[in-house]
Amino acid sequence: MPSRRLTRAGLAGLVATATVLPLAGCGVLGIGGSNADLQIYSARHYDLEGAFKEFTDETGVTVEFISGSDAELLQRIKAEGKDGEADVFMTVDAGNLWNAAEQGVLRPVDSAALTQAVPEDLRDSGNQWFGLAMRARTTMYNPDKVKPADFDPTDTYAGLADPKWKGRLCMRDATSAYTQSLVASLIGLEGREQTLATVKGWVANGVDIKSNDVELLKAIDAGTCDVGITNHYYLARELKKKPDMKVKPFWASQSGAGTHVNISGAGVVKTSNNPAKAQQLIEWLATKGQSSFVDGNHEYPVNPSVKPEPLIADFGEFKRMPISAEAYGSENAEAVKLLSEAGYK
């Protein structure tokens, strides 16, 4: 990859410049300058500054984070080896967290606080990573055209293959990580044969592919589509701008396995020079800092004792599908293959 000088922007008016290991598409933000106590390598890009600044204000531990794609950051950590600067690896999607552990870049953490704060299926069985924020990918509908009783309450995702939804369905494309994770989770839950039949049913219904979740929600609002599948927080964002938007969530499969969810999370890098402080940061994000970490993007806290912010709380409570990070990670390639086989674009 070409060499690139990355800017290091400090909060509260602190701005500096630093040269770092070449990495395409990467940005650096510091809270405490270039001599920060912790280096966070983050593939998560949702309002990190506020939470990290609050952590620094409370603890005195300064942080600096480098942002990039999951693959780029993992490559960088492995390339830096034992001389690497990364203390915490943070990413989106349970499959990516599972993959980081499989690649041996994380270290186990012995933390009673994290064990208590993070439900068992939202953390690694070997305590190498921990979920910190949760998103639900569920059914969205136009209430002028669809009634909740129209959905299959047991298997809502498969129910969208019913011919009654022909010409009424919008979804994301096959290259979307959201689509791939949903299909991977269905493979792990229902098996390949059933999942293939479901996806073929979506295709047979003439699914209208949208480039992003916001476009999809706007199509439902406009009546171009009657129903679709998106992450819940995109609806929250749009409702904040347009409260009268004609879109409502229907919590999928509440009489069955529950609604598909995924997580963002973090782990302590094996070569960290500050593992105790890195663990302190992750513990804070899962406990005192949960709301600061998740509320800005309208995500759900993983910690059951922390309430969701008011806008998404109005969506109502729901039963979630248990997460299998191994299935999300190991079945992703199979999900891509299945989507192609079904003719899903």
XYZ file of C-alpha atoms in Angstrom:
345
model
C 0.000 0.000 0.000
C 1.246 3.544 -0.672
C 2.900 5.504 2.118
C 0.695 8.061 3.750
C 1.106 10.676 6.468
C -1.800 10.549 8.883
C -3.060 13.487 10.876
C -3.411 13.260 14.623
C -6.218 15.577 15.719
C -6.556 16.267 19.413
C -9.774 17.185 21.166
C -10.221 20.455 23.036
C -8.116 22.351 20.521
C -5.088 20.069 20.661
C -3.900 19.362 17.128
C -0.647 17.724 16.090
C 0.815 15.774 13.193
C 2.457 12.351 13.307
C 3.925 9.840 10.918
C 2.667 6.301 11.424
C 2.988 2.959 9.708
C 1.565 3.306 6.173
C -2.076 2.279 6.063
C -4.555 3.230 3.394
C -7.816 4.862 4.448
C -6.796 5.310 8.066
C -7.224 8.255 10.422
C -5.801 9.089 13.824
C -7.437 11.003 16.653
C -5.816 11.699 19.994
C -7.139 12.613 23.401
C -3.997 13.461 25.280
C -1.542 13.894 22.422
C 1.053 11.600 20.868
C 2.209 10.260 24.252
C -1.192 8.854 25.176
C -1.355 5.976 27.648
C -3.445 3.787 25.328
C -3.460 3.206 21.598
C -6.863 2.060 20.296
C -7.037 0.486 16.846
C -10.669 0.953 15.919
C -12.791 -0.219 12.987
C -15.779 1.368 14.730
C -16.531 4.899 13.567
C -19.554 6.000 15.628
C -19.003 9.003 17.926
C -15.967 7.618 19.715
C -14.533 10.950 20.775
C -17.111 11.782 23.420
C -16.878 8.460 25.239
C -13.077 8.397 25.179
C -12.840 11.973 26.411
C -15.201 11.176 29.278
C -13.059 8.148 30.165
C -9.936 10.316 30.212
C -11.661 12.986 32.315
C -12.760 10.373 34.873
C -9.616 8.245 35.054
C -6.741 10.397 33.873
C -5.821 7.686 31.350
C -5.218 9.295 27.968
C -6.131 7.558 24.725
C -5.365 7.864 21.062
C -7.156 5.898 18.402
C -6.324 4.938 14.866
C -9.297 4.207 12.652
C -9.419 1.980 9.602
C -11.158 -1.077 8.249
C -11.163 -4.283 10.234
C -8.874 -6.033 7.739
C -6.442 -3.104 7.586
C -6.096 -2.849 11.337
C -5.618 -6.580 11.859
C -2.966 -6.544 9.151
C -1.251 -3.664 10.883
C -1.290 -5.345 14.295
C 0.245 -8.510 12.838
C 2.813 -6.543 10.821
C 3.932 -4.582 13.886
C 4.349 -7.787 15.890
C 5.845 -7.632 19.368
C 6.964 -4.047 18.790
C 3.434 -2.883 17.996
C 1.782 0.059 19.715
C -1.812 -1.216 19.795
C -3.328 -1.784 23.222
C -7.002 -2.293 22.318
C -8.546 -3.651 19.122
C -12.117 -2.462 18.581
C -14.344 -3.548 15.719
C -17.902 -4.118 14.525
C -19.549 -7.507 13.915
C -19.210 -10.549 16.141
C -17.648 -12.446 13.239
C -14.782 -9.939 13.072
C -14.186 -10.256 16.807
C -14.157 -14.045 16.500
C -11.715 -13.759 13.597
C -9.354 -11.525 15.597
C -9.236 -14.116 18.361
C -8.693 -16.894 15.808
C -5.757 -14.980 14.341
C -4.120 -14.806 17.759
C -3.876 -11.030 18.147
C -5.821 -10.792 21.428
C -5.069 -11.891 24.980
C -7.435 -13.392 27.572
C -8.730 -11.002 30.224
C -9.653 -12.070 33.753
C -12.334 -9.575 34.744
C -15.242 -10.139 37.099
C -16.643 -6.750 36.031
C -16.819 -7.782 32.375
C -18.178 -11.226 33.159
C -20.995 -9.599 35.117
C -21.663 -6.761 32.656
C -21.565 -8.630 29.327
C -23.954 -11.569 28.686
C -22.260 -14.871 27.938
C -23.079 -15.026 24.214
C -21.876 -11.444 23.735
C -18.324 -12.222 24.840
C -15.649 -14.699 23.878
C -15.720 -18.028 25.717
C -11.993 -17.558 26.311
C -12.450 -13.926 27.433
C -10.394 -12.503 24.557
C -13.094 -10.038 23.413
C -16.247 -8.478 24.831
C -19.324 -6.990 23.164
C -19.924 -3.344 24.041
C -22.797 -2.188 21.801
C -25.653 -4.083 20.187
C -27.664 -3.462 17.044
C -30.821 -5.224 15.909
C -31.508 -5.993 12.257
C -35.223 -6.338 11.987
C -38.266 -5.836 9.791
C -39.416 -2.308 8.945
C -42.808 -1.537 7.434
C -45.110 1.220 6.234
C -48.114 1.207 8.621
C -50.380 2.559 5.872
C -49.777 -0.577 3.838
C -48.877 -3.324 6.301
C -50.302 -4.541 9.588
C -48.191 -6.323 12.209
C -50.494 -9.348 11.875
C -49.302 -9.706 8.265
C -45.892 -10.931 9.454
C -44.944 -14.463 10.458
C -44.253 -14.060 14.189
C -42.291 -17.314 14.443
C -39.852 -16.944 11.541
C -40.258 -13.424 10.202
C -37.174 -13.481 7.972
C -38.264 -16.677 6.223
C -41.830 -15.350 6.141
C -40.730 -12.608 3.755
C -40.313 -15.375 1.159
C -44.105 -15.789 1.137
C -45.529 -14.823 -2.296
C -47.795 -12.247 -0.621
C -44.729 -9.992 -0.380
C -44.010 -10.160 -4.118
C -43.149 -6.699 -5.432
C -43.337 -5.216 -1.929
C -39.933 -6.087 -0.458
C -36.724 -4.022 -0.205
C -33.368 -5.240 1.135
C -29.642 -4.503 1.041
C -27.304 -5.952 -1.562
C -25.326 -9.189 -1.284
C -22.044 -7.351 -0.666
C -23.382 -5.666 2.472
C -21.821 -6.972 5.681
C -25.279 -6.636 7.248
C -26.816 -8.986 4.672
C -23.962 -11.466 4.971
C -24.110 -11.556 8.785
C -27.880 -12.048 8.759
C -27.614 -14.919 6.290
C -24.655 -16.427 8.185
C -26.698 -16.341 11.392
C -29.619 -18.048 9.635
C -27.297 -20.766 8.330
C -26.060 -21.355 11.873
C -29.607 -21.359 13.230
C -31.642 -23.154 10.561
C -29.096 -24.880 8.347
C -28.009 -24.235 4.791
C -30.943 -25.889 3.010
C -33.616 -23.887 4.835
C -31.662 -20.642 4.498
C -31.178 -21.190 0.776
C -34.931 -21.689 0.376
C -35.545 -18.453 2.287
C -33.162 -16.398 0.172
C -34.521 -17.923 -3.049
C -37.970 -16.856 -1.847
C -36.792 -13.279 -1.389
C -35.432 -13.334 -4.930
C -38.649 -14.852 -6.291
C -40.549 -11.984 -4.672
C -38.577 -9.526 -6.786
C -36.653 -8.037 -3.878
C -35.709 -4.428 -4.638
C -32.054 -3.967 -3.688
C -31.079 -0.683 -2.034
C -27.547 0.651 -1.603
C -27.891 1.543 2.081
C -30.303 1.348 4.998
C -31.273 5.024 4.860
C -32.279 4.742 1.207
C -34.296 1.658 2.110
C -36.138 3.411 4.933
C -36.914 6.398 2.725
C -38.354 4.036 0.100
C -40.660 2.496 2.708
C -41.683 5.970 3.892
C -42.441 7.012 0.314
C -44.458 3.855 -0.360
C -42.028 2.509 -2.959
C -41.566 -0.539 -0.738
C -43.979 -1.846 1.856
C -41.468 -3.742 3.958
C -37.725 -4.189 4.378
C -34.944 -5.145 6.769
C -32.583 -2.581 8.333
C -30.611 -1.916 11.479
C -32.790 -0.318 14.123
C -30.554 2.707 14.675
C -30.951 3.953 11.110
C -34.663 4.313 11.800
C -33.870 6.151 15.040
C -31.629 8.590 13.166
C -34.273 9.265 10.532
C -37.056 9.678 13.096
C -34.956 12.240 14.916
C -34.915 14.293 11.691
C -38.458 13.423 10.574
C -40.681 12.313 13.479
C -43.686 11.697 11.219
C -41.823 9.218 9.003
C -44.185 6.421 7.909
C -41.954 3.576 9.046
C -42.293 1.336 12.081
C -40.189 -1.565 13.327
C -41.611 -5.041 13.707
C -39.501 -7.172 16.018
C -38.777 -10.282 13.991
C -39.422 -13.848 15.121
C -40.634 -13.036 18.636
C -42.497 -16.350 18.810
C -39.432 -18.138 17.501
C -35.678 -17.669 17.785
C -35.867 -13.887 18.192
C -34.573 -10.872 16.287
C -31.136 -11.011 14.662
C -28.616 -8.848 16.520
C -24.939 -8.094 16.136
C -22.358 -6.309 18.246
C -19.410 -3.975 18.315
C -16.769 -4.952 20.818
C -13.150 -4.876 21.855
C -10.278 -6.915 23.215
C -6.840 -6.301 24.680
C -4.094 -6.777 22.086
C -1.674 -9.562 22.978
C 1.396 -7.336 22.551
C -0.007 -4.394 24.547
C 2.455 -2.602 26.788
C -0.407 -1.421 29.002
C -2.751 -4.399 29.402
C -4.073 -3.285 32.804
C -5.107 0.142 31.502
C -6.490 -1.437 28.333
C -8.637 -3.716 30.475
C -9.693 -0.713 32.569
C -10.945 1.042 29.423
C -12.983 -1.957 28.238
C -14.450 -2.421 31.721
C -15.427 1.262 31.822
C -17.071 1.074 28.394
C -19.118 -1.925 29.535
C -20.220 -0.333 32.828
C -20.054 3.378 33.712
C -19.402 4.381 30.114
C -22.069 2.242 28.424
C -24.494 5.071 27.765
C -21.747 7.388 26.531
C -20.544 4.696 24.151
C -23.887 3.622 22.653
C -26.393 6.466 22.953
C -24.931 8.757 20.305
C -25.575 6.137 17.620
C -28.877 4.943 19.132
C -27.450 1.479 19.812
C -28.524 -0.887 22.560
C -26.282 -1.375 25.595
C -25.027 -4.908 26.067
C -25.110 -4.443 29.835
C -28.602 -5.503 30.993
C -28.508 -3.025 33.884
C -28.160 -0.033 31.524
C -31.313 1.373 29.940
C -31.413 2.250 26.216
C -31.774 5.888 25.269
C -35.393 7.154 25.073
C -35.879 7.166 21.298
C -35.083 3.468 20.840
C -36.716 2.603 24.156
C -39.945 3.700 22.459
C -39.481 0.858 19.965
C -40.382 -1.508 22.810
C -38.632 -4.500 24.305
C -37.812 -7.531 22.192
C -36.384 -11.013 22.395
C -33.077 -11.251 20.601
C -31.640 -14.183 18.725
C -28.641 -15.597 20.629
C -25.354 -14.657 18.972
C -22.927 -17.285 17.738
C -19.805 -15.314 16.899
C -18.230 -18.450 15.477
C -21.144 -18.907 13.076
C -21.046 -15.240 12.057
C -17.336 -15.567 11.324
C -16.915 -19.105 10.031
C -20.146 -19.126 8.002
C -19.587 -15.749 6.326
C -17.912 -17.245 3.251
C -20.707 -19.790 3.019
C -23.264 -16.989 3.268
C -21.649 -15.188 0.327
C -21.690 -18.413 -1.676
C -25.335 -19.085 -0.777
C -26.434 -15.580 -1.776
C -24.819 -16.053 -5.178
C -26.343 -19.501 -5.618
C -29.793 -18.108 -4.836
C -29.376 -15.359 -7.416
C -29.476 -12.652 -4.784
C -27.712 -9.543 -6.037
